[in-house]
């Protein structure tokens, strides 16, 4: 049995109506997704702005012990280099940390002269320089002491130090890295892995 032209037109109109309905639903879904994504981007930008105001992306010397305490207890992830201005290896470490600070924006990088921080040096048992203490959620989780883990050479490359920091969790891979949420204040003296190191000085 053949259908009338009018029936075919009605069938066509019905299918078009369904198609338009589907397209409208798709548009609504896309609009909802776009709106959600815009809100996420706004939140990320706001967090990035706040982090920038708190010197993330920089590598600066902090001269006051109380300020060091404040930074380490109010920052999700923080790298602290205890250095001495006369030690050549500390200057080498500075160069690598400065490069990593600008790359790993979500982690705060600072340095403190041991002469300006006797209390912290004593409490954190800093005996070998350079000493890089790694804080996560306000707690000292790990440390890099001297260059032994970096190939025991002054000519180690920045990616070697980067890999060591990645292993500790104080920095994370660039792809999929999440913006930090500021944690509640905690004591920095809750060590996860405390090591007894022999007293030593920088080698020239």
Short mmCIF file of C-alpha atoms in Angstrom, two decimals:
data_model
loop_
_atom_site.label_atom_id
_atom_site.label_comp_id
_atom_site.label_asym_id
_atom_site.label_seq_id
_atom_site.Cartn_x
_atom_site.Cartn_y
_atom_site.Cartn_z
CA UNK A 1 0.00 0.00 0.00
CA UNK A 2 1.38 3.35 -1.02
CA UNK A 3 1.30 6.27 1.39
CA UNK A 4 -0.13 9.57 0.40
CA UNK A 5 2.24 12.47 -0.15
CA UNK A 6 0.61 14.24 2.78
CA UNK A 7 1.44 11.27 5.03
CA UNK A 8 5.08 11.38 3.97
CA UNK A 9 5.18 15.10 4.67
CA UNK A 10 3.69 14.55 8.14
CA UNK A 11 6.23 11.78 8.83
CA UNK A 12 9.01 14.10 7.73
CA UNK A 13 7.70 16.89 9.93
CA UNK A 14 7.50 14.54 12.91
CA UNK A 15 11.12 13.46 12.42
CA UNK A 16 12.20 17.09 12.04
CA UNK A 17 10.41 17.98 15.26
CA UNK A 18 12.24 15.19 17.06
CA UNK A 19 15.53 16.33 15.57
CA UNK A 20 14.94 19.91 16.68
CA UNK A 21 14.00 18.67 20.15
CA UNK A 22 17.24 16.68 20.30
CA UNK A 23 19.23 19.68 19.13
CA UNK A 24 17.60 21.91 21.73
CA UNK A 25 18.42 19.38 24.42
CA UNK A 26 22.01 19.23 23.16
CA UNK A 27 22.18 23.02 23.22
CA UNK A 28 20.87 23.04 26.80
CA UNK A 29 23.45 20.42 27.81
CA UNK A 30 26.25 22.35 26.10
CA UNK A 31 25.11 25.60 27.70
CA UNK A 32 25.08 23.91 31.10
CA UNK A 33 28.54 22.46 30.50
CA UNK A 34 29.88 25.81 29.31
CA UNK A 35 28.45 27.56 32.36
CA UNK A 36 29.96 24.95 34.69
CA UNK A 37 33.33 25.18 32.95
CA UNK A 38 33.29 29.00 33.14
CA UNK A 39 32.65 28.80 36.89
CA UNK A 40 35.53 26.33 37.28
CA UNK A 41 37.86 28.60 35.33
CA UNK A 42 36.81 31.60 37.42
CA UNK A 43 37.54 29.66 40.61
CA UNK A 44 40.93 28.52 39.28
CA UNK A 45 41.84 32.05 38.26
CA UNK A 46 40.85 33.35 41.69
CA UNK A 47 42.99 30.70 43.38
CA UNK A 48 45.87 31.51 41.02
CA UNK A 49 45.53 35.22 41.85
CA UNK A 50 45.58 34.46 45.58
CA UNK A 51 48.63 32.23 45.17
CA UNK A 52 50.40 34.88 43.13
CA UNK A 53 49.76 37.40 45.90
CA UNK A 54 51.37 34.90 48.29
CA UNK A 55 54.51 34.76 46.11
CA UNK A 56 53.91 31.39 44.45
CA UNK A 57 56.04 31.09 41.34
CA UNK A 58 58.91 32.95 42.99
CA UNK A 59 61.96 31.90 45.00
CA UNK A 60 62.69 34.40 47.73
CA UNK A 61 64.77 34.60 50.88
CA UNK A 62 62.79 34.89 54.12
CA UNK A 63 64.83 36.52 56.87
CA UNK A 64 62.41 36.19 59.78
CA UNK A 65 61.90 32.82 61.50
CA UNK A 66 58.31 33.63 62.42
CA UNK A 67 57.54 34.33 58.77
CA UNK A 68 59.05 30.98 57.78
CA UNK A 69 56.80 29.28 60.34
CA UNK A 70 53.78 31.16 59.02
CA UNK A 71 54.51 30.20 55.41
CA UNK A 72 55.15 26.52 56.09
CA UNK A 73 52.04 26.11 58.25
CA UNK A 74 49.66 27.97 55.92
CA UNK A 75 50.82 26.58 52.57
CA UNK A 76 49.72 23.26 51.13
CA UNK A 77 53.16 22.42 49.72
CA UNK A 78 56.37 24.23 50.52
CA UNK A 79 60.08 23.77 49.75
CA UNK A 80 62.47 25.44 52.21
CA UNK A 81 66.19 25.68 51.46
CA UNK A 82 68.35 26.19 54.53
CA UNK A 83 71.55 27.76 53.23
CA UNK A 84 74.72 29.62 54.15
CA UNK A 85 75.86 32.46 51.91
CA UNK A 86 79.48 31.28 52.00
CA UNK A 87 78.72 27.71 50.85
CA UNK A 88 79.22 27.19 47.12
CA UNK A 89 76.87 24.21 46.97
CA UNK A 90 74.07 26.29 48.45
CA UNK A 91 74.45 28.72 45.54
CA UNK A 92 74.23 25.77 43.13
CA UNK A 93 71.05 24.56 44.84
CA UNK A 94 69.60 28.08 44.60
CA UNK A 95 69.94 28.06 40.83
CA UNK A 96 67.97 24.82 40.47
CA UNK A 97 65.27 25.75 42.98
CA UNK A 98 64.70 29.09 41.28
CA UNK A 99 64.11 27.29 37.98
CA UNK A 100 61.66 24.86 39.59
CA UNK A 101 59.78 27.59 41.49
CA UNK A 102 58.61 29.25 38.28
CA UNK A 103 57.59 25.90 36.80
CA UNK A 104 55.78 24.39 39.78
CA UNK A 105 53.49 27.29 40.61
CA UNK A 106 51.37 25.33 43.06
CA UNK A 107 54.28 24.81 45.47
CA UNK A 108 55.83 27.65 47.47
CA UNK A 109 59.64 27.85 47.28
CA UNK A 110 61.62 29.84 49.85
CA UNK A 111 65.11 29.93 51.33
CA UNK A 112 66.38 30.91 54.78
CA UNK A 113 69.91 31.69 55.92
CA UNK A 114 70.84 29.39 58.80
CA UNK A 115 72.39 32.36 60.60
CA UNK A 116 68.95 33.99 60.73
CA UNK A 117 67.10 30.90 61.92
CA UNK A 118 68.87 29.28 64.90
CA UNK A 119 65.62 28.04 66.44
CA UNK A 120 64.46 26.31 63.26
CA UNK A 121 67.92 24.91 62.55
CA UNK A 122 67.94 23.34 66.02
CA UNK A 123 64.36 22.05 65.98
CA UNK A 124 64.59 20.67 62.45
CA UNK A 125 68.06 19.22 63.14
CA UNK A 126 69.66 20.90 60.13
CA UNK A 127 73.30 19.78 60.25
CA UNK A 128 74.40 19.40 56.62
CA UNK A 129 74.17 22.13 53.98
CA UNK A 130 72.56 22.59 51.59
CA UNK A 131 69.48 21.19 53.32
CA UNK A 132 66.12 21.36 51.54
CA UNK A 133 63.19 20.56 53.83
CA UNK A 134 59.92 19.56 52.14
CA UNK A 135 56.62 20.43 53.79
CA UNK A 136 53.20 19.04 52.91
CA UNK A 137 50.13 20.35 54.78
CA UNK A 138 52.36 22.09 57.29
CA UNK A 139 54.36 19.00 58.24
CA UNK A 140 57.98 18.23 57.38
CA UNK A 141 57.65 15.12 55.21
CA UNK A 142 61.09 14.73 53.67
CA UNK A 143 64.40 16.46 53.04
CA UNK A 144 67.20 16.58 50.49
CA UNK A 145 70.58 16.82 52.20
CA UNK A 146 73.68 17.72 50.25
CA UNK A 147 74.04 16.32 46.73
CA UNK A 148 74.31 12.61 47.54
CA UNK A 149 70.85 11.78 46.16
CA UNK A 150 71.43 14.04 43.16
CA UNK A 151 74.35 12.11 41.71
CA UNK A 152 76.86 13.38 44.27
CA UNK A 153 78.13 15.92 41.76
CA UNK A 154 78.01 19.71 41.57
CA UNK A 155 77.03 19.37 37.91
CA UNK A 156 73.68 17.64 38.51
CA UNK A 157 70.83 18.79 36.25
CA UNK A 158 67.61 20.45 37.39
CA UNK A 159 65.41 17.49 36.27
CA UNK A 160 67.32 15.27 38.73
CA UNK A 161 66.27 17.51 41.62
CA UNK A 162 62.79 17.80 40.14
CA UNK A 163 62.42 14.00 40.08
CA UNK A 164 63.51 13.85 43.72
CA UNK A 165 60.90 16.44 44.72
CA UNK A 166 58.25 14.61 42.70
CA UNK A 167 59.06 11.44 44.62
CA UNK A 168 58.45 13.24 47.91
CA UNK A 169 55.07 14.59 46.75
CA UNK A 170 55.94 18.22 47.44
CA UNK A 171 55.53 18.89 43.72
CA UNK A 172 53.29 17.03 41.29
CA UNK A 173 53.39 16.46 37.52
CA UNK A 174 52.35 19.53 35.54
CA UNK A 175 49.48 17.74 33.78
CA UNK A 176 46.53 17.11 36.08
CA UNK A 177 48.07 19.05 38.94
CA UNK A 178 45.39 20.47 41.23
CA UNK A 179 45.28 23.88 42.85
CA UNK A 180 45.90 23.60 46.59
CA UNK A 181 43.41 24.40 49.29
CA UNK A 182 44.92 26.11 52.30
CA UNK A 183 44.89 23.65 55.23
CA UNK A 184 44.38 24.29 58.90
CA UNK A 185 47.49 25.38 60.74
CA UNK A 186 49.65 22.51 61.98
CA UNK A 187 52.98 22.15 63.69
CA UNK A 188 55.92 21.85 61.32
CA UNK A 189 57.71 19.63 63.82
CA UNK A 190 55.63 16.51 63.15
CA UNK A 191 58.20 14.55 61.16
CA UNK A 192 57.10 11.63 59.02
CA UNK A 193 60.64 10.42 58.50
CA UNK A 194 63.34 11.82 60.77
CA UNK A 195 66.92 10.97 59.92
CA UNK A 196 69.94 11.30 62.17
CA UNK A 197 72.62 13.00 60.12
CA UNK A 198 76.23 13.48 61.08
CA UNK A 199 77.44 17.05 61.40
CA UNK A 200 79.18 18.22 58.27
CA UNK A 201 80.08 21.31 56.32
CA UNK A 202 79.85 22.26 52.66
CA UNK A 203 82.60 20.84 50.49
CA UNK A 204 84.51 23.14 48.16
#
